[in-house]
Tab-separated table of C-alpha atoms in Angstrom:
chain	number	residue	atom	x	y	z
A	1	MET	CA	0.016	0.017	-0.007
A	2	LEU	CA	1.243	3.518	-0.797
A	3	THR	CA	0.353	6.359	1.484
A	4	SER	CA	0.744	10.079	1.035
A	5	GLU	CA	0.231	12.782	3.660
A	6	ALA	CA	2.050	15.545	1.812
A	7	PRO	CA	0.236	18.909	1.482
A	8	PHE	CA	-1.714	19.486	-1.732
A	9	PHE	CA	0.192	21.322	-4.423
A	10	VAL	CA	-1.724	23.922	-6.391
A	11	SER	CA	-0.100	26.126	-9.042
A	12	ALA	CA	-0.263	29.859	-8.701
A	13	THR	CA	-2.493	30.051	-11.763
A	14	THR	CA	-5.143	27.720	-10.411
A	15	PHE	CA	-8.552	29.428	-10.405
A	16	VAL	CA	-10.774	28.391	-7.574
A	17	GLN	CA	-14.406	29.497	-7.491
A	18	VAL	CA	-15.603	29.542	-3.886
A	19	PRO	CA	-19.237	28.416	-3.522
A	20	ASP	CA	-21.813	30.171	-1.333
A	21	LEU	CA	-23.377	27.963	1.355
A	22	VAL	CA	-26.587	28.512	3.270
A	23	VAL	CA	-25.505	28.402	6.852
A	24	THR	CA	-27.347	29.397	10.027
A	25	TRP	CA	-27.056	29.398	13.752
A	26	GLN	CA	-28.769	26.278	14.790
A	27	THR	CA	-29.170	24.132	17.829
A	28	SER	CA	-29.816	20.485	18.546
A	29	ASP	CA	-30.357	18.600	21.731
A	30	SER	CA	-27.169	16.589	21.199
A	31	ARG	CA	-25.150	19.799	20.615
A	32	LEU	CA	-26.525	21.366	23.823
A	33	SER	CA	-25.785	18.194	25.777
A	34	ARG	CA	-22.212	18.210	24.438
A	35	GLN	CA	-21.798	21.894	25.275
A	36	LEU	CA	-22.947	21.436	28.859
A	37	ALA	CA	-20.561	18.462	29.172
A	38	ARG	CA	-17.781	20.582	27.775
A	39	MET	CA	-18.598	23.392	30.262
A	40	GLN	CA	-18.253	20.884	33.064
A	41	GLU	CA	-14.956	19.609	31.646
A	42	GLU	CA	-13.571	23.151	31.473
A	43	GLY	CA	-14.824	24.062	34.978
A	44	LEU	CA	-17.328	26.572	33.704
A	45	LEU	CA	-20.265	24.512	35.064
A	46	PRO	CA	-19.844	22.439	38.241
A	47	GLY	CA	-20.320	18.713	38.079
A	48	PHE	CA	-21.876	18.758	41.469
A	49	VAL	CA	-24.564	20.677	43.374
A	50	ASP	CA	-23.999	22.399	46.721
A	51	VAL	CA	-26.924	24.421	48.169
A	52	ASP	CA	-26.534	24.924	51.914
A	53	HIS	CA	-29.588	26.316	53.679
A	54	LEU	CA	-29.044	24.266	56.799
A	55	LEU	CA	-28.861	27.179	59.208
A	56	GLU	CA	-31.631	29.207	57.625
A	57	ASP	CA	-34.214	26.545	56.658
A	58	GLY	CA	-32.842	23.359	58.086
A	59	PHE	CA	-32.014	21.766	54.653
A	60	ALA	CA	-28.878	21.314	52.535
A	61	LEU	CA	-28.164	19.585	49.271
A	62	GLY	CA	-24.678	18.238	48.916
A	63	GLY	CA	-21.609	18.883	51.003
A	64	ASP	CA	-18.257	17.193	51.541
A	65	GLY	CA	-17.156	13.583	51.319
A	66	PRO	CA	-20.112	11.148	50.911
A	67	ASP	CA	-22.546	14.069	51.011
A	68	ARG	CA	-21.226	15.501	47.778
A	69	ALA	CA	-24.142	15.653	45.266
A	70	VAL	CA	-22.517	14.520	42.012
A	71	LEU	CA	-24.365	14.977	38.725
A	72	HIS	CA	-24.575	12.609	35.778
A	73	ALA	CA	-24.059	14.328	32.459
A	74	ILE	CA	-26.967	16.633	31.848
A	75	LYS	CA	-29.075	15.453	28.901
A	76	VAL	CA	-30.939	17.869	26.738
A	77	VAL	CA	-33.977	16.718	24.724
A	78	GLN	CA	-35.685	18.944	22.183
A	79	ASP	CA	-39.412	19.312	22.646
A	80	ALA	CA	-41.184	18.165	19.462
A	81	ILE	CA	-44.350	19.984	20.426
A	82	SER	CA	-42.576	23.276	21.243
A	83	PRO	CA	-39.478	23.768	19.042
A	84	GLY	CA	-38.471	26.875	21.001
A	85	SER	CA	-37.945	24.914	24.181
A	86	VAL	CA	-36.011	21.914	25.477
A	87	ARG	CA	-36.133	19.567	28.393
A	88	LEU	CA	-33.140	19.147	30.699
A	89	ILE	CA	-32.845	15.781	32.330
A	90	ILE	CA	-30.768	16.091	35.551
A	91	GLU	CA	-29.886	12.976	37.539
A	92	LEU	CA	-27.736	12.646	40.628
A	93	SER	CA	-25.239	9.768	40.761
A	94	SER	CA	-24.426	10.114	44.470
A	95	GLY	CA	-24.719	12.411	47.470
A	96	ASN	CA	-27.143	13.270	50.283
A	97	LEU	CA	-29.786	15.699	51.360
A	98	ARG	CA	-29.067	16.818	54.914
A	99	PHE	CA	-31.759	18.080	57.306
A	100	LEU	CA	-32.197	18.861	60.949
A	101	ASN	CA	-34.383	16.803	63.301
A	102	GLY	CA	-35.324	18.612	66.528
A	103	TYR	CA	-34.772	22.145	67.759
A	104	GLY	CA	-32.190	24.121	69.616
A	105	ALA	CA	-28.900	22.674	70.768
A	106	GLY	CA	-30.223	19.137	70.805
A	107	HIS	CA	-31.069	18.939	67.157
A	108	GLN	CA	-29.869	15.993	65.138
A	109	GLN	CA	-28.600	16.138	61.510
A	110	LEU	CA	-30.063	13.411	59.356
A	111	ARG	CA	-29.343	12.296	55.781
A	112	GLN	CA	-31.324	11.122	52.778
A	113	SER	CA	-29.517	9.519	49.816
A	114	ILE	CA	-30.216	11.176	46.510
A	115	ALA	CA	-28.430	8.704	44.246
A	116	GLY	CA	-30.735	8.109	41.273
A	117	TRP	CA	-32.963	11.091	41.939
A	118	LYS	CA	-33.978	12.739	38.687
A	119	LEU	CA	-35.727	15.889	37.589
A	120	GLU	CA	-36.808	17.359	34.236
A	121	PHE	CA	-36.721	21.128	33.687
A	122	VAL	CA	-38.238	23.012	30.694
A	123	ALA	CA	-36.012	25.763	29.372
A	124	GLY	CA	-36.120	28.092	26.385
A	125	ILE	CA	-33.955	28.582	23.252
A	126	ASN	CA	-33.228	32.111	22.058
A	127	ASP	CA	-32.859	33.315	18.464
A	128	GLU	CA	-29.062	32.670	18.609
A	129	ALA	CA	-29.557	29.055	19.612
A	130	GLY	CA	-28.592	29.747	23.161
A	131	LEU	CA	-30.011	27.824	26.152
A	132	MET	CA	-31.940	30.071	28.559
A	133	LEU	CA	-32.133	28.729	32.118
A	134	HIS	CA	-33.194	32.011	33.778
A	135	SER	CA	-36.844	30.884	33.930
A	136	ALA	CA	-36.415	27.119	33.828
A	137	LEU	CA	-39.436	25.346	35.280
A	138	CYS	CA	-39.485	21.832	36.803
A	139	ASP	CA	-41.956	19.355	35.411
A	140	THR	CA	-42.758	17.513	38.633
A	141	ASP	CA	-44.803	14.870	36.767
A	142	GLN	CA	-41.532	13.614	35.227
A	143	ALA	CA	-39.604	13.579	38.517
A	144	THR	CA	-38.089	10.396	40.060
A	145	LEU	CA	-37.759	11.118	43.767
A	146	PRO	CA	-37.940	7.904	45.756
A	147	CYS	CA	-38.864	9.495	49.088
A	148	ASP	CA	-42.076	10.000	51.059
A	149	ASN	CA	-40.962	13.197	52.790
A	150	MET	CA	-42.677	16.035	50.869
A	151	ALA	CA	-40.568	18.714	52.560
A	152	LEU	CA	-37.343	17.055	51.366
A	153	LYS	CA	-38.622	16.612	47.887
A	154	SER	CA	-39.828	20.255	47.742
A	155	PHE	CA	-36.434	21.533	48.959
A	156	PHE	CA	-34.623	19.312	46.410
A	157	ILE	CA	-36.707	20.720	43.510
A	158	SER	CA	-36.215	24.251	44.688
A	159	ALA	CA	-32.461	23.843	45.263
A	160	MET	CA	-31.919	22.324	41.783
A	161	GLY	CA	-33.835	25.221	40.200
A	162	ASP	CA	-31.713	27.694	42.135
A	163	TRP	CA	-28.593	25.915	40.978
A	164	LEU	CA	-29.605	26.046	37.311
A	165	ARG	CA	-30.553	29.744	37.478
A	166	ALA	CA	-27.283	30.561	39.272
A	167	HIS	CA	-25.393	29.356	36.167
A	168	ALA	CA	-27.866	30.723	33.605
A	169	ASP	CA	-25.707	33.578	32.383
A	170	ALA	CA	-22.657	31.371	31.807
A	171	VAL	CA	-24.692	28.718	30.020
A	172	LEU	CA	-26.439	31.254	27.746
A	173	ALA	CA	-23.118	32.946	26.828
A	174	PHE	CA	-21.449	29.586	26.091
A	175	THR	CA	-24.259	28.156	23.962
A	176	SER	CA	-25.358	31.292	22.062
A	177	GLU	CA	-23.949	31.858	18.592
A	178	SER	CA	-21.372	29.116	18.976
A	179	THR	CA	-22.442	26.565	16.421
A	180	ALA	CA	-23.481	27.078	12.849
A	181	VAL	CA	-24.950	24.328	10.784
A	182	VAL	CA	-24.674	23.609	7.061
A	183	PRO	CA	-27.413	21.059	6.191
A	184	ARG	CA	-25.959	17.902	4.733
A	185	GLY	CA	-27.784	18.270	1.441
A	186	GLU	CA	-26.647	21.859	1.084
A	187	PHE	CA	-23.031	20.886	1.873
A	188	LEU	CA	-23.098	18.120	-0.758
A	189	ARG	CA	-24.957	20.075	-3.445
A	190	GLN	CA	-23.378	23.519	-3.198
A	191	TYR	CA	-19.799	22.624	-2.156
A	192	LEU	CA	-18.810	19.012	-2.876
A	193	ARG	CA	-20.759	18.575	-6.068
A	194	PRO	CA	-19.209	21.462	-8.023
A	195	MET	CA	-15.785	21.206	-6.393
A	196	LEU	CA	-15.313	17.400	-6.301
A	197	LEU	CA	-17.995	15.416	-8.076
A	198	GLU	CA	-18.376	17.397	-11.269
A	199	PRO	CA	-14.658	17.661	-12.060
A	200	LEU	CA	-14.342	13.886	-11.335
A	201	GLN	CA	-17.321	13.143	-13.541
A	202	ALA	CA	-15.751	15.157	-16.360
A	203	ARG	CA	-12.546	13.121	-16.195
A	204	LEU	CA	-14.493	9.823	-16.117
A	205	ASP	CA	-16.405	10.968	-19.201
A	206	GLU	CA	-13.051	11.122	-21.035
A	207	LEU	CA	-12.502	7.349	-20.624
A	208	HIS	CA	-13.065	5.115	-23.663
A	209	ASP	CA	-16.382	3.311	-23.221
A	210	PHE	CA	-15.586	-0.384	-22.784
A	211	VAL	CA	-18.791	-1.283	-24.622
A	212	ARG	CA	-16.977	-0.103	-27.807
A	213	SER	CA	-13.852	-2.148	-27.172
A	214	ARG	CA	-14.779	-4.805	-29.784
A	215	ASP	CA	-15.778	-2.363	-32.513
A	216	GLY	CA	-14.129	-3.515	-35.755
A	217	MET	CA	-12.857	-6.800	-34.290
A	218	PRO	CA	-13.813	-10.309	-35.583
A	219	GLY	CA	-16.579	-12.234	-33.906
A	220	LYS	CA	-20.159	-11.042	-33.890
A	221	LEU	CA	-21.380	-9.702	-30.560
A	222	ASN	CA	-24.150	-11.723	-28.978
A	223	ALA	CA	-26.486	-8.970	-27.749
A	224	ALA	CA	-28.685	-11.347	-25.747
A	225	GLU	CA	-25.747	-12.465	-23.666
A	226	SER	CA	-24.085	-9.063	-23.332
A	227	LEU	CA	-24.753	-6.357	-20.780
A	228	ASN	CA	-24.182	-2.644	-20.459
A	229	GLU	CA	-25.000	-1.153	-17.068
A	230	LYS	CA	-24.412	2.523	-16.496
A	231	SER	CA	-25.388	4.188	-13.224
A	232	GLY	CA	-27.773	7.139	-13.696
A	233	ALA	CA	-28.428	6.208	-17.291
A	234	GLU	CA	-30.742	3.940	-19.355
A	235	ALA	CA	-27.889	2.411	-21.339
A	236	THR	CA	-28.022	-0.093	-24.142
A	237	LEU	CA	-25.233	-1.632	-26.179
A	238	TYR	CA	-25.673	0.976	-28.868
A	239	ASN	CA	-27.140	4.242	-27.557
A	240	GLY	CA	-23.847	5.778	-26.270
A	241	ALA	CA	-25.137	6.558	-22.776
A	242	ARG	CA	-22.458	7.192	-20.209
A	243	ALA	CA	-22.485	6.447	-16.499
A	244	GLU	CA	-23.128	9.241	-13.958
A	245	PHE	CA	-22.775	9.615	-10.240
A	246	VAL	CA	-26.007	8.854	-8.431
A	247	PRO	CA	-26.869	9.941	-4.863
A	248	THR	CA	-26.523	7.435	-1.987
A	249	GLN	CA	-27.123	7.723	1.700
A	250	ALA	CA	-23.380	8.426	2.231
A	251	GLY	CA	-22.697	10.540	-0.885
A	252	TRP	CA	-22.569	9.353	-4.506
A	253	ASN	CA	-21.718	6.248	-6.473
A	254	PHE	CA	-20.567	5.744	-10.051
A	255	ARG	CA	-20.664	2.392	-11.833
A	256	ASP	CA	-19.830	1.435	-15.402
A	257	HIS	CA	-20.315	-2.298	-15.894
A	258	VAL	CA	-19.957	-3.910	-19.316
A	259	LEU	CA	-20.114	-7.642	-20.292
A	260	LEU	CA	-19.484	-8.569	-23.934
A	261	HIS	CA	-20.140	-12.047	-25.280
A	262	TRP	CA	-19.181	-13.265	-28.732
A	263	GLN	CA	-18.046	-16.320	-30.720
A	264	GLU	CA	-14.897	-16.967	-32.683
A	265	ALA	CA	-15.773	-19.690	-35.169
A	266	GLY	CA	-13.429	-22.103	-36.979
A	267	HIS	CA	-12.209	-25.613	-36.593
A	268	THR	CA	-12.250	-24.712	-32.951
A	269	LEU	CA	-15.233	-22.768	-31.645
A	270	HIS	CA	-14.479	-20.258	-28.904
A	271	ASP	CA	-17.235	-18.748	-26.717
A	272	ARG	CA	-15.653	-15.654	-25.311
A	273	GLU	CA	-16.607	-13.127	-22.668
A	274	SER	CA	-14.872	-9.944	-21.725
A	275	GLU	CA	-16.113	-7.993	-18.685
A	276	GLN	CA	-15.117	-4.685	-17.068
A	277	ASP	CA	-16.558	-3.227	-13.870
A	278	LEU	CA	-15.431	0.310	-13.055
A	279	GLN	CA	-16.742	1.897	-9.853
A	280	CYS	CA	-16.132	5.057	-7.912
A	281	THR	CA	-17.620	5.835	-4.527
A	282	LEU	CA	-17.736	9.172	-2.672
A	283	ALA	CA	-18.718	8.733	0.965
A	284	LEU	CA	-18.998	11.453	3.635
A	285	SER	CA	-18.556	10.244	7.206
A	286	THR	CA	-16.597	10.840	10.434
A	287	GLN	CA	-13.324	8.998	10.700
A	288	PRO	CA	-10.292	9.256	13.074
A	289	GLY	CA	-7.350	11.289	11.748
A	290	GLU	CA	-3.623	10.906	12.328
A	291	ASP	CA	-4.093	12.791	15.614
A	292	GLY	CA	-6.545	10.153	16.835
A	293	ASN	CA	-9.422	12.557	16.879
A	294	PRO	CA	-12.574	12.250	14.725
A	295	HIS	CA	-12.774	14.467	11.675
A	296	PRO	CA	-15.289	15.021	8.876
A	297	THR	CA	-14.077	12.773	6.049
A	298	MET	CA	-14.775	12.311	2.402
A	299	ASP	CA	-13.502	9.001	1.034
A	300	VAL	CA	-13.051	8.676	-2.739
A	301	ILE	CA	-12.615	5.002	-3.658
A	302	ALA	CA	-12.070	3.750	-7.224
A	303	THR	CA	-12.025	0.089	-8.224
A	304	LEU	CA	-11.516	-1.741	-11.537
A	305	THR	CA	-12.216	-5.388	-12.250
A	306	ARG	CA	-11.399	-7.027	-15.571
A	307	TYR	CA	-12.532	-10.551	-16.266
A	308	GLU	CA	-12.000	-12.764	-19.319
A	309	TRP	CA	-13.039	-16.311	-20.104
A	310	ASP	CA	-12.735	-18.627	-23.121
A	311	SER	CA	-14.803	-21.777	-23.576
A	312	VAL	CA	-13.587	-24.142	-26.335
A	313	LYS	CA	-15.480	-26.646	-28.466
A	314	GLN	CA	-13.555	-28.664	-31.039
A	315	GLU	CA	-14.372	-31.107	-33.903
A	316	LEU	CA	-13.036	-34.545	-33.129
A	317	PRO	CA	-11.694	-36.850	-35.912
A	318	GLY	CA	-14.467	-38.656	-37.690
A	319	SER	CA	-17.197	-36.377	-36.189
A	320	LYS	CA	-18.754	-33.194	-37.500
A	321	GLN	CA	-20.032	-32.260	-34.057
A	322	ARG	CA	-18.058	-30.072	-31.751
A	323	THR	CA	-17.227	-31.400	-28.304
A	324	TYR	CA	-16.680	-29.243	-25.243
A	325	MET	CA	-12.990	-29.300	-24.348
A	326	GLY	CA	-12.740	-26.945	-21.426
A	327	LYS	CA	-12.712	-23.352	-20.238
A	328	ALA	CA	-10.090	-20.857	-18.986
A	329	TRP	CA	-10.722	-17.688	-17.009
A	330	ALA	CA	-8.682	-14.893	-15.558
A	331	ARG	CA	-9.400	-11.838	-13.383
A	332	VAL	CA	-7.507	-8.746	-12.165
A	333	SER	CA	-8.758	-6.258	-9.604
A	334	LEU	CA	-7.239	-2.830	-8.886
A	335	GLN	CA	-8.093	-0.166	-6.311
A	336	TRP	CA	-7.035	3.194	-5.015
A	337	SER	CA	-8.483	5.462	-2.400
A	338	LEU	CA	-8.161	9.155	-1.516
A	339	ARG	CA	-9.188	10.205	2.018
A	340	LEU	CA	-9.939	13.872	2.433
A	341	GLN	CA	-10.251	15.206	5.968
A	342	TRP	CA	-11.166	18.611	7.279
A	343	HIS	CA	-9.059	19.907	10.120
A	344	VAL	CA	-9.144	23.123	12.178
A	345	LYS	CA	-5.781	24.743	12.744
A	346	PRO	CA	-4.981	26.678	15.987
A	347	ASP	CA	-5.468	30.010	14.164
A	348	GLY	CA	-9.057	29.012	13.310
A	349	SER	CA	-8.461	28.290	9.631
A	350	VAL	CA	-9.876	25.095	8.114
A	351	VAL	CA	-7.620	22.990	5.952
A	352	LEU	CA	-8.138	19.820	3.934
A	353	SER	CA	-5.568	17.032	4.125
A	354	GLY	CA	-5.250	14.213	1.641
A	355	GLN	CA	-4.150	10.672	2.197
A	356	THR	CA	-3.799	8.309	-0.737
A	357	ARG	CA	-3.655	4.555	-0.759
A	358	LYS	CA	-3.043	2.311	-3.749
A	359	GLY	CA	-3.355	-1.395	-3.619
A	360	MET	CA	-1.284	-3.982	-5.464
A	361	PRO	CA	-3.096	-5.771	-8.308
A	362	ARG	CA	-5.100	-8.849	-7.211
A	363	THR	CA	-5.251	-11.593	-9.731
A	364	ASP	CA	-6.753	-15.096	-9.973
A	365	ALA	CA	-7.180	-17.537	-12.880
A	366	GLY	CA	-7.982	-21.142	-13.608
A	367	THR	CA	-9.086	-23.791	-16.071
A	368	THR	CA	-11.674	-26.591	-16.273
A	369	GLY	CA	-11.828	-29.595	-18.537
A	370	ILE	CA	-8.903	-30.297	-20.838
A	371	TYR	CA	-8.309	-26.668	-21.813
A	372	VAL	CA	-4.584	-26.750	-22.533
A	373	VAL	CA	-2.643	-23.644	-21.470
A	374	SER	CA	0.345	-23.311	-19.126
A	375	ASP	CA	-0.949	-20.153	-17.409
A	376	PRO	CA	-4.411	-18.784	-18.203
A	377	LEU	CA	-3.666	-15.346	-16.701
A	378	PRO	CA	-1.243	-14.024	-19.325
A	379	HIS	CA	-3.032	-16.063	-21.941
A	380	LEU	CA	-6.301	-14.098	-21.436
A	381	LEU	CA	-5.206	-10.824	-19.759
A	382	ASN	CA	-2.347	-8.459	-20.218
A	383	VAL	CA	-2.115	-7.407	-16.569
A	384	HIS	CA	0.832	-5.056	-17.179
A	385	ARG	CA	-1.049	-3.143	-19.843
A	386	ILE	CA	-4.195	-2.880	-17.658
A	387	CYS	CA	-2.151	-1.548	-14.747
A	388	GLN	CA	-0.511	1.006	-17.004
A	389	TRP	CA	-3.909	2.171	-18.147
A	390	TRP	CA	-5.171	2.330	-14.560
A	391	ASP	CA	-2.224	4.516	-13.552
A	392	ASN	CA	-2.450	6.881	-16.538
A	393	HIS	CA	-6.058	7.228	-17.594
A	394	PRO	CA	-7.764	10.702	-17.269
A	395	ALA	CA	-9.328	9.892	-13.907
A	396	ASN	CA	-6.303	8.143	-12.265
A	397	LEU	CA	-5.257	8.683	-8.661
A	398	GLY	CA	-2.648	11.345	-9.428
A	399	VAL	CA	-5.069	13.395	-11.556
A	400	VAL	CA	-7.822	13.207	-8.985
A	401	ARG	CA	-5.459	14.176	-6.180
A	402	ASN	CA	-3.684	17.060	-7.950
A	403	ASP	CA	-6.310	18.414	-10.325
A	404	VAL	CA	-9.510	17.756	-8.400
A	405	ALA	CA	-8.796	17.511	-4.677
A	406	ALA	CA	-6.078	20.155	-4.532
A	407	PRO	CA	-8.364	23.032	-5.784
A	408	LEU	CA	-10.903	21.801	-3.301
A	409	ALA	CA	-8.347	22.148	-0.566
A	410	VAL	CA	-7.739	25.773	-1.590
A	411	ALA	CA	-11.473	26.485	-1.629
A	412	THR	CA	-11.951	24.882	1.764
A	413	THR	CA	-10.088	27.549	3.672
A	414	LYS	CA	-11.896	30.337	1.813
A	415	VAL	CA	-15.303	28.717	2.226
A	416	PHE	CA	-15.063	28.459	6.017
A	417	GLU	CA	-13.509	31.918	6.340
A	418	ARG	CA	-16.593	33.197	4.419
A	419	ILE	CA	-18.909	31.293	6.714
A	420	ALA	CA	-17.340	32.770	9.834
A	421	LEU	CA	-17.463	36.296	8.350
A	422	THR	CA	-21.071	35.928	7.294
A	423	LEU	CA	-22.181	34.872	10.763
A	424	ALA	CA	-19.856	37.183	12.639
A	425	PRO	CA	-19.216	40.209	10.369
A	426	GLU	CA	-17.325	41.983	13.139
A	427	GLY	CA	-14.573	39.368	12.636
A	428	ASN	CA	-14.236	38.384	16.254
A	429	ARG	CA	-15.220	34.716	15.757
A	430	HIS	CA	-13.255	31.941	14.117
A	431	CYS	CA	-13.744	28.306	13.520
A	432	ARG	CA	-12.883	26.190	16.598
A	433	GLY	CA	-14.260	22.844	15.679
A	434	LEU	CA	-15.941	20.818	12.913
A	435	ARG	CA	-18.068	17.746	13.107
A	436	ILE	CA	-20.841	15.868	11.334
A	437	ASN	CA	-23.813	15.521	13.666
A	438	GLU	CA	-26.239	12.627	14.051
A	439	ARG	CA	-28.367	13.932	11.205
A	440	GLY	CA	-25.411	14.113	8.861
A	441	ASP	CA	-25.255	17.971	8.895
A	442	PHE	CA	-21.988	19.835	9.083
A	443	GLU	CA	-21.575	21.643	12.387
A	444	ILE	CA	-19.130	24.492	12.650
A	445	GLU	CA	-18.253	25.670	16.144
A	446	LEU	CA	-17.236	29.316	16.296
A	447	GLY	CA	-15.373	31.075	19.046
A	448	GLU	CA	-13.352	34.123	19.789
């Protein structure tokens, strides 16, 4: 396998047209959940609750040691009925409620475990996709509070509400105008289609159509036994239709599959087949990079399979009928891949890296009956010539990397700079993170 991590090279005369993308501030429950978890990781939001009203009201939530009220990760769920609000699911993993029993100097401090206690609060979303906790309300019908003491439960609900509102300003500032979203369809259609798919399609269109490979050669083509499959086209053996990329769930797929069947008649009758299957897949996903972190990734994978077989019938002495003598077949498969990954540099610019892999040819061959040949592979296939064609045709790996992916890499930085400037025209926000969310949309995290 050959691997390349070198930066893309683009000549100074390369013209790159930067596409416009529809991008908006947008929120999602998974994004808000991640942001709250990140706030806790960075110390901006405590991972525990400590509300001490023991002296004033006789109740306290949390404390030191085993009393410490530790939170599970806060989960945010969007409200399908009310798009402008979300539900916060808050659950305690450990800790105690403390309360006083008795009066004066002889009072006793008692404890109630709160491990597994759970509340749901309804909070709002502002126009900048920020989470508003200032007026968060508890939905007591969704509470899980395994305790019969109404005073303890009432204090717990009130204390949790106070804790949320105490951190409302920090949460709103952290979540507002921090993540922009480019819908998946928009990203594919306006950015990757003109910058990657269409240039690749143009180079594939330059390839000689294998269905014409026997034009002018002896042996009449058997149309009933032949096949011409072209993705995105209603192809026949004669109408000249070419394969096109067609949408898939992950991106696009191209397939040009041709099977030609003919006979070569004489003293020996040969039934021959020649088959070529050329495919190219473009798949958008999230994959780990060289740094071990997940990155938005576009994989371009091209494969070629050539298959030949020859079935022989021969007239035996004293007989005018042909007798089946045997069959030989041979196959060669070739593949290369180009992995494109979007990375965010420390200065906030977005770059596109390219990693290429090229596999060694895979071959297999064999015979049946009394087909006499020392090695059916070179007898039926010129593997060296096929490999030369694979390495030098108009849509080969080098061309795709240098003439298609490299201009895309140049456009990438400009596209994301334009996105940041559109959403933050004052120029005080830059890209801090990229990801593909659970819906397949491209999320761009902006920060100062």
